[in-house]
Amino acid sequence: MRTTPPTAAVSAVLACIQPDNPELVQRWADALASVGGLYATWDASALAAVARGSLAALRYALDHGATELPVEQARRYVDPPQYRRQPLDEFVLAGLRVEHALRAYVAAQSNVPEVSADAADRVSSVFAGSLLQVVRLREQRLSAGQLLADIGRMLASAPPLISLGRVAGRLAQELGGGCMVLGFDGEGFDRMACHRPGGPEEALWPRHVPSEGLESLADVLEGRPVSLPLAIASDALLQGLRKAGYQHLDARPLLIAGDVIGALLLLEPDEQLLDGRALGHIDALCPLLAAHVALGQSTGELLQADAAITGLLEASPTMMCTLDRQGRLRRTNGHFRRRIGVMDDLGGMPLSWLLHPSWSERFPEQWAAVLEARSGLSGNRVDLISVDGNRLALAIEARWLPDEVSPPRTCLMAFWAIDQFVMRAEADAERIDRLGAFVRDVSHDLRAPLRTAGGYAGIIAEELDGTHPELEDYARRLENSVARMDRMIDGLLRYHTSGRLDTTLEEVSAGWLADEAEGRLEGELAARGLTVVRELAGPPLLGDRDALAAIVSNLLDNAARHSPEGGTIRIVLTAVEPGWANLSVCDEGPGVAEADRERVFKLFETVEGSGGQTGVGLAIVKRAVQAHGGRVNLTEAEGGGACFTARLPTP
C-alpha cells in the first residue's frame, strides 16, 4: 500500500530521518535500552547499529511512499535467533517507545504546527504499519506450528511418493484449491503428487513437462517464488489450468542446498485468496517437501554423497557451515546450531542475520573479501549472537569448495572461538605443564645453593676490599652470574604461565596497559632519561587483562634496554580491520639484524647487544599473543631501531 506524496515542507522535515543522524540514532538506541530484556544484553555500539539499520529501512519506506517495510526487511526482526525467544509484548513495547521518541523528534524540526503534525503523522503511519507487519509475521511463525507438525507426521509415515500425495491433499483442503508437487530433473517438471477436489489429476498436469514450455515459471528455476493471475499466463498448460476453474497460481521453488529440485504449485479458484499468513505457512513447509522430493527422485549415489558431506560437517568439533555466493546458509553442523541455540538447519537464512548487532556494519566488507579470494581466507574476525543474546567472538576460516563452474558456488566456513585458541593447543599446554612442574621443583632445589653461592661471592668481594683486584673482579662476576641464573629460573616460570588465558575475556584500554607498563619501569625510564610517546587511536583490546599487561610490559622493557639515553619510545595502537588492532612498541636503538628477527622470540635466545637479558621476555610476548589468536613480528622502525608489532583482538 502506498501513501500520497508529502508536501515540500513535510518532505524537508522528513529529510532528518537518516541512518547517519547521530542524535536520532541515540534517541532510538535509548528507547530500546529503556525496555530492558533482550536489549539489555546489547552494548551501546550494538544498540546504535540496530538503530541505524532500522532507520535505513524506515527511510526506504518513506522514499517509496509505502506504509510498511519490504518483506525481506521485516523478516530481519522475526527470523534471526535473538528474536525467536523475545516475548511479543517486549517487542511491541520497544516499538511504541521508539515511535514516541521518533514522533517527538520529527515534530520539533519545524516551527509551523501544521507541518510538524503532518510530518509526525506520516512517520507514525509508516512506523505503525511496519510494527503491525512484524507482529503478523511473528504470529505467523507461531501459528504455522500445528500445520508443520501434521505434515511432518504424514511425511514420516509412508514412502516419499505416497506421503507427498497425502500432503498435497491436506494442503488443498487447508487452502481451498488445487495443489501439485513437482520434481525438476534439469530438463523439465515431473508430476510427483497432485490433488484436485472433484476431478482427475491428469487433467491438471501431464506426467512430464519440458521447462522450455513454461516461461511463466522461469523465476521458479532461479529459486524465486511466482505469483500471477492465470488470465495473463502465456503458457498453454497454465491456460489449461484456467479452463479447469482456477484463477490464480502461486508457485514456490523447492530447494536443496540452494539448488532447485522441484516446485510446489497452489491453484486458487478465486483471485489470490492466499494472504501473507497462509503463504508464510507454505514457505515454512517447503524445506520439508524439498527433502522428500529429493528422496523420491535422487539416486543412491546422490543420497550417499549427501550423507557423507553431512557426516563430515557433523564430525567437526568446531562450528561449521556452508554458504552460497549471496552469503546465505546452505548447511550448518550440530556444533554451529548448539552455539547459536537454534536446532533447525537455518538453511536459506543470510549469515548476516546471525551477526551480533555491533558487527552488522563491518561484515559486508569481510564478505566482499571472501568473494574476491580465489581459494579462501583465514584469520578474520566475526561476532555472532546466540538465541540467548550472548556475543560469540569468533575467528573464521573460509574456503571455496572445488566446483565444475567458475566462480565456485559453495563456501565452507569454520569458526574458532577467540577464547578457545588455548584449547586448540591443549597438547602443548599439557607438555608445558609438565615442564613447569619440573621447573618449580628444580628451581626450589637450585635457588637455595645459588643464593648461598651469590652471598658468599658478595662477602668475598667485600672482604678483599681492593687488596686482590683480580680475585675481587672474579667474585663480582660470580655474583652477577648467580643473579642472572636466578632471573632465568624466574623467567622460565613466567613463560610457563604466559600462554594461559582466563576464559572470561574483557575489554582493556591501551591507555591502562601503557600506564601499567610505565609504572613498573618508572625507575629505569627516569634514570636513563627516556620519554614514552603514546599514539593510542585504536579501540580497546579484547583479552586476558594480565596477559595483555605482560605483553606491553615486556615490549616496553625490551625497548628501554636498547634505547640510547635520552631517547624516545613510541607505543602505537591502530585498528587494521574489523575485530583486530596492531599494538606496536618502537625504539631508537641499534635494531636487530634481519637474520636474527625470528630468533629473538625463542626461549633463552639472545643476540649481540642484548645487554645481559635472559632471552625470556620476548618469548613470553610471542606466547601470550598467540594465545589471543594473534601474531607478533619485528621490523625496522622509521629512522632506525626496532619496532615490535602484536596483532590482537578487539571488541
PDB file of C-alpha atoms in Angstrom, residues 337-584:
ATOM      1  CA  ARG A 337      23.397 -24.867  15.847  1.00  0.00           C
ATOM      2  CA  ARG A 338      24.109 -25.596  19.505  1.00  0.00           C
ATOM      3  CA  ARG A 339      26.259 -22.475  19.919  1.00  0.00           C
ATOM      4  CA  ILE A 340      23.600 -20.335  18.219  1.00  0.00           C
ATOM      5  CA  GLY A 341      20.838 -22.086  20.175  1.00  0.00           C
ATOM      6  CA  VAL A 342      18.621 -22.987  17.185  1.00  0.00           C
ATOM      7  CA  MET A 343      18.012 -26.638  16.386  1.00  0.00           C
ATOM      8  CA  ASP A 344      16.660 -26.276  12.817  1.00  0.00           C
ATOM      9  CA  ASP A 345      19.195 -26.071   9.991  1.00  0.00           C
ATOM     10  CA  LEU A 346      18.735 -22.334   9.217  1.00  0.00           C
ATOM     11  CA  GLY A 347      19.009 -23.162   5.503  1.00  0.00           C
ATOM     12  CA  GLY A 348      18.450 -20.136   3.280  1.00  0.00           C
ATOM     13  CA  MET A 349      18.975 -17.595   6.063  1.00  0.00           C
ATOM     14  CA  PRO A 350      21.662 -14.962   5.375  1.00  0.00           C
ATOM     15  CA  LEU A 351      24.631 -15.355   7.690  1.00  0.00           C
ATOM     16  CA  SER A 352      24.393 -11.601   8.268  1.00  0.00           C
ATOM     17  CA  TRP A 353      21.179 -12.212  10.212  1.00  0.00           C
ATOM     18  CA  LEU A 354      23.153 -14.149  12.822  1.00  0.00           C
ATOM     19  CA  LEU A 355      25.636 -11.326  13.423  1.00  0.00           C
ATOM     20  CA  HIS A 356      25.826  -9.546  16.727  1.00  0.00           C
ATOM     21  CA  PRO A 357      24.293  -6.097  16.098  1.00  0.00           C
ATOM     22  CA  SER A 358      27.596  -4.353  16.791  1.00  0.00           C
ATOM     23  CA  TRP A 359      29.157  -6.349  13.929  1.00  0.00           C
ATOM     24  CA  SER A 360      26.437  -5.858  11.294  1.00  0.00           C
ATOM     25  CA  GLU A 361      28.092  -2.825   9.697  1.00  0.00           C
ATOM     26  CA  ARG A 362      31.531  -4.473   9.454  1.00  0.00           C
ATOM     27  CA  PHE A 363      30.561  -7.764   7.815  1.00  0.00           C
ATOM     28  CA  PRO A 364      29.780  -6.628   4.217  1.00  0.00           C
ATOM     29  CA  GLU A 365      33.425  -5.650   3.724  1.00  0.00           C
ATOM     30  CA  GLN A 366      34.575  -9.008   5.119  1.00  0.00           C
ATOM     31  CA  TRP A 367      32.211 -10.989   2.885  1.00  0.00           C
ATOM     32  CA  ALA A 368      33.412  -8.987  -0.129  1.00  0.00           C
ATOM     33  CA  ALA A 369      36.962 -10.086   0.734  1.00  0.00           C
ATOM     34  CA  VAL A 370      35.818 -13.735   0.907  1.00  0.00           C
ATOM     35  CA  LEU A 371      34.162 -13.407  -2.519  1.00  0.00           C
ATOM     36  CA  GLU A 372      37.323 -11.911  -4.005  1.00  0.00           C
ATOM     37  CA  ALA A 373      39.603 -14.602  -2.568  1.00  0.00           C
ATOM     38  CA  ARG A 374      40.383 -17.276  -5.152  1.00  0.00           C
ATOM     39  CA  SER A 375      40.831 -20.121  -2.683  1.00  0.00           C
ATOM     40  CA  GLY A 376      39.805 -18.774   0.695  1.00  0.00           C
ATOM     41  CA  LEU A 377      40.571 -16.529   3.615  1.00  0.00           C
ATOM     42  CA  SER A 378      41.708 -17.096   7.197  1.00  0.00           C
ATOM     43  CA  GLY A 379      42.403 -15.092  10.325  1.00  0.00           C
ATOM     44  CA  ASN A 380      39.434 -12.719  10.032  1.00  0.00           C
ATOM     45  CA  ARG A 381      37.180 -11.959  12.989  1.00  0.00           C
ATOM     46  CA  VAL A 382      33.375 -12.017  13.175  1.00  0.00           C
ATOM     47  CA  ASP A 383      30.969 -11.859  16.133  1.00  0.00           C
ATOM     48  CA  LEU A 384      27.700 -13.837  16.074  1.00  0.00           C
ATOM     49  CA  ILE A 385      24.791 -13.725  18.520  1.00  0.00           C
ATOM     50  CA  SER A 386      23.002 -16.655  20.147  1.00  0.00           C
ATOM     51  CA  VAL A 387      19.309 -17.058  20.887  1.00  0.00           C
ATOM     52  CA  ASP A 388      20.074 -16.051  24.482  1.00  0.00           C
ATOM     53  CA  GLY A 389      21.704 -12.826  23.312  1.00  0.00           C
ATOM     54  CA  ASN A 390      25.252 -13.975  24.081  1.00  0.00           C
ATOM     55  CA  ARG A 391      28.014 -12.490  21.958  1.00  0.00           C
ATOM     56  CA  LEU A 392      30.200 -15.134  20.288  1.00  0.00           C
ATOM     57  CA  ALA A 393      33.634 -13.695  19.424  1.00  0.00           C
ATOM     58  CA  LEU A 394      34.972 -15.878  16.607  1.00  0.00           C
ATOM     59  CA  ALA A 395      37.854 -16.148  14.180  1.00  0.00           C
ATOM     60  CA  ILE A 396      36.832 -17.501  10.771  1.00  0.00           C
ATOM     61  CA  GLU A 397      38.462 -19.602   8.091  1.00  0.00           C
ATOM     62  CA  ALA A 398      36.703 -19.666   4.708  1.00  0.00           C
ATOM     63  CA  ARG A 399      37.455 -21.972   1.777  1.00  0.00           C
ATOM     64  CA  TRP A 400      35.708 -22.202  -1.593  1.00  0.00           C
ATOM     65  CA  LEU A 401      34.937 -25.829  -2.453  1.00  0.00           C
ATOM     66  CA  PRO A 402      36.086 -27.124  -5.866  1.00  0.00           C
ATOM     67  CA  ASP A 403      33.310 -26.835  -8.427  1.00  0.00           C
ATOM     68  CA  GLU A 404      32.743 -27.590 -12.081  1.00  0.00           C
ATOM     69  CA  VAL A 405      31.813 -23.939 -12.651  1.00  0.00           C
ATOM     70  CA  SER A 406      33.694 -20.702 -12.077  1.00  0.00           C
ATOM     71  CA  PRO A 407      33.455 -18.903  -9.784  1.00  0.00           C
ATOM     72  CA  PRO A 408      32.771 -21.691  -7.252  1.00  0.00           C
ATOM     73  CA  ARG A 409      29.319 -21.691  -5.678  1.00  0.00           C
ATOM     74  CA  THR A 410      29.856 -23.119  -2.194  1.00  0.00           C
ATOM     75  CA  CYS A 411      31.947 -21.649   0.614  1.00  0.00           C
ATOM     76  CA  LEU A 412      32.904 -23.811   3.603  1.00  0.00           C
ATOM     77  CA  MET A 413      33.383 -21.683   6.703  1.00  0.00           C
ATOM     78  CA  ALA A 414      34.810 -22.760  10.065  1.00  0.00           C
ATOM     79  CA  PHE A 415      34.525 -20.669  13.224  1.00  0.00           C
ATOM     80  CA  TRP A 416      37.045 -20.739  16.090  1.00  0.00           C
ATOM     81  CA  ALA A 417      36.145 -19.093  19.385  1.00  0.00           C
ATOM     82  CA  ILE A 418      38.690 -16.409  20.260  1.00  0.00           C
ATOM     83  CA  ASP A 419      38.739 -17.662  23.844  1.00  0.00           C
ATOM     84  CA  GLN A 420      39.385 -21.254  22.696  1.00  0.00           C
ATOM     85  CA  PHE A 421      42.747 -20.759  20.979  1.00  0.00           C
ATOM     86  CA  VAL A 422      44.383 -22.159  24.081  1.00  0.00           C
ATOM     87  CA  MET A 423      42.193 -25.258  23.794  1.00  0.00           C
ATOM     88  CA  ARG A 424      43.466 -25.775  20.244  1.00  0.00           C
ATOM     89  CA  ALA A 425      46.971 -26.042  21.718  1.00  0.00           C
ATOM     90  CA  GLU A 426      45.968 -28.327  24.576  1.00  0.00           C
ATOM     91  CA  ALA A 427      48.704 -30.852  23.847  1.00  0.00           C
ATOM     92  CA  ASP A 428      51.348 -28.123  24.017  1.00  0.00           C
ATOM     93  CA  ALA A 429      49.826 -26.789  27.211  1.00  0.00           C
ATOM     94  CA  GLU A 430      49.994 -30.195  28.884  1.00  0.00           C
ATOM     95  CA  ARG A 431      53.623 -30.548  27.861  1.00  0.00           C
ATOM     96  CA  ILE A 432      54.403 -27.099  29.263  1.00  0.00           C
ATOM     97  CA  ASP A 433      52.526 -28.037  32.448  1.00  0.00           C
ATOM     98  CA  ARG A 434      54.824 -30.998  32.942  1.00  0.00           C
ATOM     99  CA  LEU A 435      57.846 -28.807  32.229  1.00  0.00           C
ATOM    100  CA  GLY A 436      56.519 -26.197  34.641  1.00  0.00           C
ATOM    101  CA  ALA A 437      56.125 -28.732  37.436  1.00  0.00           C
ATOM    102  CA  PHE A 438      59.667 -29.902  36.802  1.00  0.00           C
ATOM    103  CA  VAL A 439      60.991 -26.326  36.774  1.00  0.00           C
ATOM    104  CA  ARG A 440      59.206 -25.464  40.022  1.00  0.00           C
ATOM    105  CA  ASP A 441      60.756 -28.470  41.739  1.00  0.00           C
ATOM    106  CA  VAL A 442      64.207 -27.846  40.301  1.00  0.00           C
ATOM    107  CA  SER A 443      64.093 -24.104  40.956  1.00  0.00           C
ATOM    108  CA  HIS A 444      63.342 -24.739  44.608  1.00  0.00           C
ATOM    109  CA  ASP A 445      66.372 -27.038  44.826  1.00  0.00           C
ATOM    110  CA  LEU A 446      68.613 -24.705  42.796  1.00  0.00           C
ATOM    111  CA  ARG A 447      67.743 -21.345  44.279  1.00  0.00           C
ATOM    112  CA  ALA A 448      68.926 -22.156  47.799  1.00  0.00           C
ATOM    113  CA  PRO A 449      72.524 -23.091  46.789  1.00  0.00           C
ATOM    114  CA  LEU A 450      72.547 -20.317  44.168  1.00  0.00           C
ATOM    115  CA  ARG A 451      71.689 -17.691  46.741  1.00  0.00           C
ATOM    116  CA  THR A 452      74.253 -19.177  49.115  1.00  0.00           C
ATOM    117  CA  ALA A 453      76.919 -19.032  46.400  1.00  0.00           C
ATOM    118  CA  GLY A 454      75.894 -15.493  45.489  1.00  0.00           C
ATOM    119  CA  GLY A 455      76.028 -14.436  49.114  1.00  0.00           C
ATOM    120  CA  TYR A 456      79.488 -15.920  49.603  1.00  0.00           C
ATOM    121  CA  ALA A 457      80.715 -14.229  46.412  1.00  0.00           C
ATOM    122  CA  GLY A 458      79.495 -10.870  47.706  1.00  0.00           C
ATOM    123  CA  ILE A 459      81.121 -11.387  51.097  1.00  0.00           C
ATOM    124  CA  ILE A 460      84.434 -12.387  49.472  1.00  0.00           C
ATOM    125  CA  ALA A 461      84.395  -9.274  47.271  1.00  0.00           C
ATOM    126  CA  GLU A 462      83.762  -7.028  50.282  1.00  0.00           C
ATOM    127  CA  GLU A 463      86.446  -8.736  52.377  1.00  0.00           C
ATOM    128  CA  LEU A 464      89.086  -8.371  49.655  1.00  0.00           C
ATOM    129  CA  ASP A 465      88.337  -4.629  49.570  1.00  0.00           C
ATOM    130  CA  GLY A 466      90.797  -3.895  46.752  1.00  0.00           C
ATOM    131  CA  THR A 467      93.683  -5.946  48.112  1.00  0.00           C
ATOM    132  CA  HIS A 468      93.450  -8.511  45.320  1.00  0.00           C
ATOM    133  CA  PRO A 469      91.761  -6.808  42.311  1.00  0.00           C
ATOM    134  CA  GLU A 470      91.728  -9.915  40.132  1.00  0.00           C
ATOM    135  CA  LEU A 471      90.069 -12.062  42.817  1.00  0.00           C
ATOM    136  CA  GLU A 472      87.609  -9.281  43.649  1.00  0.00           C
ATOM    137  CA  ASP A 473      86.660  -8.949  39.974  1.00  0.00           C
ATOM    138  CA  TYR A 474      86.182 -12.719  39.760  1.00  0.00           C
ATOM    139  CA  ALA A 475      83.936 -12.666  42.858  1.00  0.00           C
ATOM    140  CA  ARG A 476      81.814  -9.856  41.404  1.00  0.00           C
ATOM    141  CA  ARG A 477      81.431 -11.719  38.109  1.00  0.00           C
ATOM    142  CA  LEU A 478      80.407 -14.849  40.016  1.00  0.00           C
ATOM    143  CA  GLU A 479      77.829 -12.814  41.964  1.00  0.00           C
ATOM    144  CA  ASN A 480      76.406 -11.377  38.716  1.00  0.00           C
ATOM    145  CA  SER A 481      76.244 -14.823  37.090  1.00  0.00           C
ATOM    146  CA  VAL A 482      74.319 -16.212  40.061  1.00  0.00           C
ATOM    147  CA  ALA A 483      71.857 -13.302  39.838  1.00  0.00           C
ATOM    148  CA  ARG A 484      71.403 -13.867  36.102  1.00  0.00           C
ATOM    149  CA  MET A 485      70.750 -17.590  36.620  1.00  0.00           C
ATOM    150  CA  ASP A 486      68.148 -16.704  39.255  1.00  0.00           C
ATOM    151  CA  ARG A 487      66.444 -14.381  36.744  1.00  0.00           C
ATOM    152  CA  MET A 488      66.441 -17.164  34.137  1.00  0.00           C
ATOM    153  CA  ILE A 489      64.677 -19.520  36.542  1.00  0.00           C
ATOM    154  CA  ASP A 490      62.110 -16.833  37.329  1.00  0.00           C
ATOM    155  CA  GLY A 491      61.664 -16.129  33.613  1.00  0.00           C
ATOM    156  CA  LEU A 492      61.073 -19.788  32.836  1.00  0.00           C
ATOM    157  CA  LEU A 493      58.317 -19.892  35.443  1.00  0.00           C
ATOM    158  CA  ARG A 494      56.730 -16.765  33.943  1.00  0.00           C
ATOM    159  CA  TYR A 495      56.973 -18.248  30.439  1.00  0.00           C
ATOM    160  CA  HIS A 496      55.122 -21.325  31.646  1.00  0.00           C
ATOM    161  CA  THR A 497      52.068 -19.211  32.602  1.00  0.00           C
ATOM    162  CA  SER A 498      52.195 -16.717  29.704  1.00  0.00           C
ATOM    163  CA  GLY A 499      50.122 -18.844  27.321  1.00  0.00           C
ATOM    164  CA  ARG A 500      47.306 -19.478  29.781  1.00  0.00           C
ATOM    165  CA  LEU A 501      44.308 -17.178  29.357  1.00  0.00           C
ATOM    166  CA  ASP A 502      41.391 -16.574  31.643  1.00  0.00           C
ATOM    167  CA  THR A 503      38.421 -17.935  29.677  1.00  0.00           C
ATOM    168  CA  THR A 504      36.491 -14.757  30.574  1.00  0.00           C
ATOM    169  CA  LEU A 505      37.780 -12.135  28.162  1.00  0.00           C
ATOM    170  CA  GLU A 506      37.296  -8.435  28.852  1.00  0.00           C
ATOM    171  CA  GLU A 507      37.797  -5.099  27.147  1.00  0.00           C
ATOM    172  CA  VAL A 508      41.084  -3.493  28.218  1.00  0.00           C
ATOM    173  CA  SER A 509      42.091   0.024  27.192  1.00  0.00           C
ATOM    174  CA  ALA A 510      45.547   0.509  25.700  1.00  0.00           C
ATOM    175  CA  GLY A 511      45.965   3.548  27.946  1.00  0.00           C
ATOM    176  CA  TRP A 512      45.621   1.390  31.055  1.00  0.00           C
ATOM    177  CA  LEU A 513      48.139  -1.110  29.673  1.00  0.00           C
ATOM    178  CA  ALA A 514      50.630   1.689  28.953  1.00  0.00           C
ATOM    179  CA  ASP A 515      50.124   3.102  32.468  1.00  0.00           C
ATOM    180  CA  GLU A 516      50.817  -0.306  33.999  1.00  0.00           C
ATOM    181  CA  ALA A 517      53.948  -0.868  31.922  1.00  0.00           C
ATOM    182  CA  GLU A 518      55.381   2.608  32.595  1.00  0.00           C
ATOM    183  CA  GLY A 519      54.613   2.238  36.296  1.00  0.00           C
ATOM    184  CA  ARG A 520      56.626  -0.978  36.512  1.00  0.00           C
ATOM    185  CA  LEU A 521      59.595   0.564  34.674  1.00  0.00           C
ATOM    186  CA  GLU A 522      59.336   4.063  36.111  1.00  0.00           C
ATOM    187  CA  GLY A 523      62.746   3.957  37.808  1.00  0.00           C
ATOM    188  CA  GLU A 524      64.658   2.682  34.782  1.00  0.00           C
ATOM    189  CA  LEU A 525      62.928   5.100  32.387  1.00  0.00           C
ATOM    190  CA  ALA A 526      63.697   8.077  34.633  1.00  0.00           C
ATOM    191  CA  ALA A 527      67.308   7.034  35.291  1.00  0.00           C
ATOM    192  CA  ARG A 528      68.072   6.923  31.571  1.00  0.00           C
ATOM    193  CA  GLY A 529      66.011   9.991  30.628  1.00  0.00           C
ATOM    194  CA  LEU A 530      63.735   8.027  28.293  1.00  0.00           C
ATOM    195  CA  THR A 531      60.470   9.512  27.003  1.00  0.00           C
ATOM    196  CA  VAL A 532      57.446   7.367  26.161  1.00  0.00           C
ATOM    197  CA  VAL A 533      55.147   8.793  23.468  1.00  0.00           C
ATOM    198  CA  ARG A 534      51.676   7.290  23.098  1.00  0.00           C
ATOM    199  CA  GLU A 535      49.589   7.185  19.906  1.00  0.00           C
ATOM    200  CA  LEU A 536      46.565   5.192  21.017  1.00  0.00           C
ATOM    201  CA  ALA A 537      43.891   5.991  18.439  1.00  0.00           C
ATOM    202  CA  GLY A 538      42.548   2.456  18.154  1.00  0.00           C
ATOM    203  CA  PRO A 539      39.743   0.689  20.066  1.00  0.00           C
ATOM    204  CA  PRO A 540      40.171  -1.182  23.372  1.00  0.00           C
ATOM    205  CA  LEU A 541      41.652  -4.667  23.190  1.00  0.00           C
ATOM    206  CA  LEU A 542      39.757  -7.865  23.996  1.00  0.00           C
ATOM    207  CA  GLY A 543      41.559 -10.469  26.058  1.00  0.00           C
ATOM    208  CA  ASP A 544      43.021 -11.555  29.374  1.00  0.00           C
ATOM    209  CA  ARG A 545      43.991  -8.415  31.312  1.00  0.00           C
ATOM    210  CA  ASP A 546      47.114  -9.894  32.942  1.00  0.00           C
ATOM    211  CA  ALA A 547      48.372 -11.463  29.707  1.00  0.00           C
ATOM    212  CA  LEU A 548      47.889  -8.216  27.764  1.00  0.00           C
ATOM    213  CA  ALA A 549      49.720  -6.318  30.504  1.00  0.00           C
ATOM    214  CA  ALA A 550      52.621  -8.786  30.273  1.00  0.00           C
ATOM    215  CA  ILE A 551      52.828  -8.206  26.504  1.00  0.00           C
ATOM    216  CA  VAL A 552      53.109  -4.427  26.815  1.00  0.00           C
ATOM    217  CA  SER A 553      55.432  -4.525  29.851  1.00  0.00           C
ATOM    218  CA  ASN A 554      57.896  -6.922  28.228  1.00  0.00           C
ATOM    219  CA  LEU A 555      57.929  -4.964  24.959  1.00  0.00           C
ATOM    220  CA  LEU A 556      58.495  -1.683  26.808  1.00  0.00           C
ATOM    221  CA  ASP A 557      61.221  -3.274  28.971  1.00  0.00           C
ATOM    222  CA  ASN A 558      62.954  -4.555  25.834  1.00  0.00           C
ATOM    223  CA  ALA A 559      62.739  -1.119  24.190  1.00  0.00           C
ATOM    224  CA  ALA A 560      64.104   0.611  27.294  1.00  0.00           C
ATOM    225  CA  ARG A 561      67.116  -1.718  27.451  1.00  0.00           C
ATOM    226  CA  HIS A 562      68.066  -0.977  23.847  1.00  0.00           C
ATOM    227  CA  SER A 563      67.276   2.746  23.662  1.00  0.00           C
ATOM    228  CA  PRO A 564      70.049   5.350  23.907  1.00  0.00           C
ATOM    229  CA  GLU A 565      69.977   7.634  26.932  1.00  0.00           C
ATOM    230  CA  GLY A 566      67.509  10.464  26.387  1.00  0.00           C
ATOM    231  CA  GLY A 567      65.806   8.507  23.589  1.00  0.00           C
ATOM    232  CA  THR A 568      62.119   8.194  22.740  1.00  0.00           C
ATOM    233  CA  ILE A 569      59.957   5.065  22.784  1.00  0.00           C
ATOM    234  CA  ARG A 570      56.665   5.047  20.880  1.00  0.00           C
ATOM    235  CA  ILE A 571      53.611   2.952  21.841  1.00  0.00           C
ATOM    236  CA  VAL A 572      51.134   2.936  18.939  1.00  0.00           C
ATOM    237  CA  LEU A 573      47.691   1.308  18.662  1.00  0.00           C
ATOM    238  CA  THR A 574      45.998   1.165  15.245  1.00  0.00           C
ATOM    239  CA  ALA A 575      42.781  -0.555  14.114  1.00  0.00           C
ATOM    240  CA  VAL A 576      43.676  -2.544  10.996  1.00  0.00           C
ATOM    241  CA  GLU A 577      40.481  -4.499  10.204  1.00  0.00           C
ATOM    242  CA  PRO A 578      37.207  -5.418  11.923  1.00  0.00           C
ATOM    243  CA  GLY A 579      37.999  -7.226  15.173  1.00  0.00           C
ATOM    244  CA  TRP A 580      41.762  -6.691  15.133  1.00  0.00           C
ATOM    245  CA  ALA A 581      44.270  -3.976  16.027  1.00  0.00           C
ATOM    246  CA  ASN A 582      48.049  -3.631  15.847  1.00  0.00           C
ATOM    247  CA  LEU A 583      49.913  -2.672  19.034  1.00  0.00           C
ATOM    248  CA  SER A 584      53.458  -1.501  18.265  1.00  0.00           C
TER     249      SER A 584
END
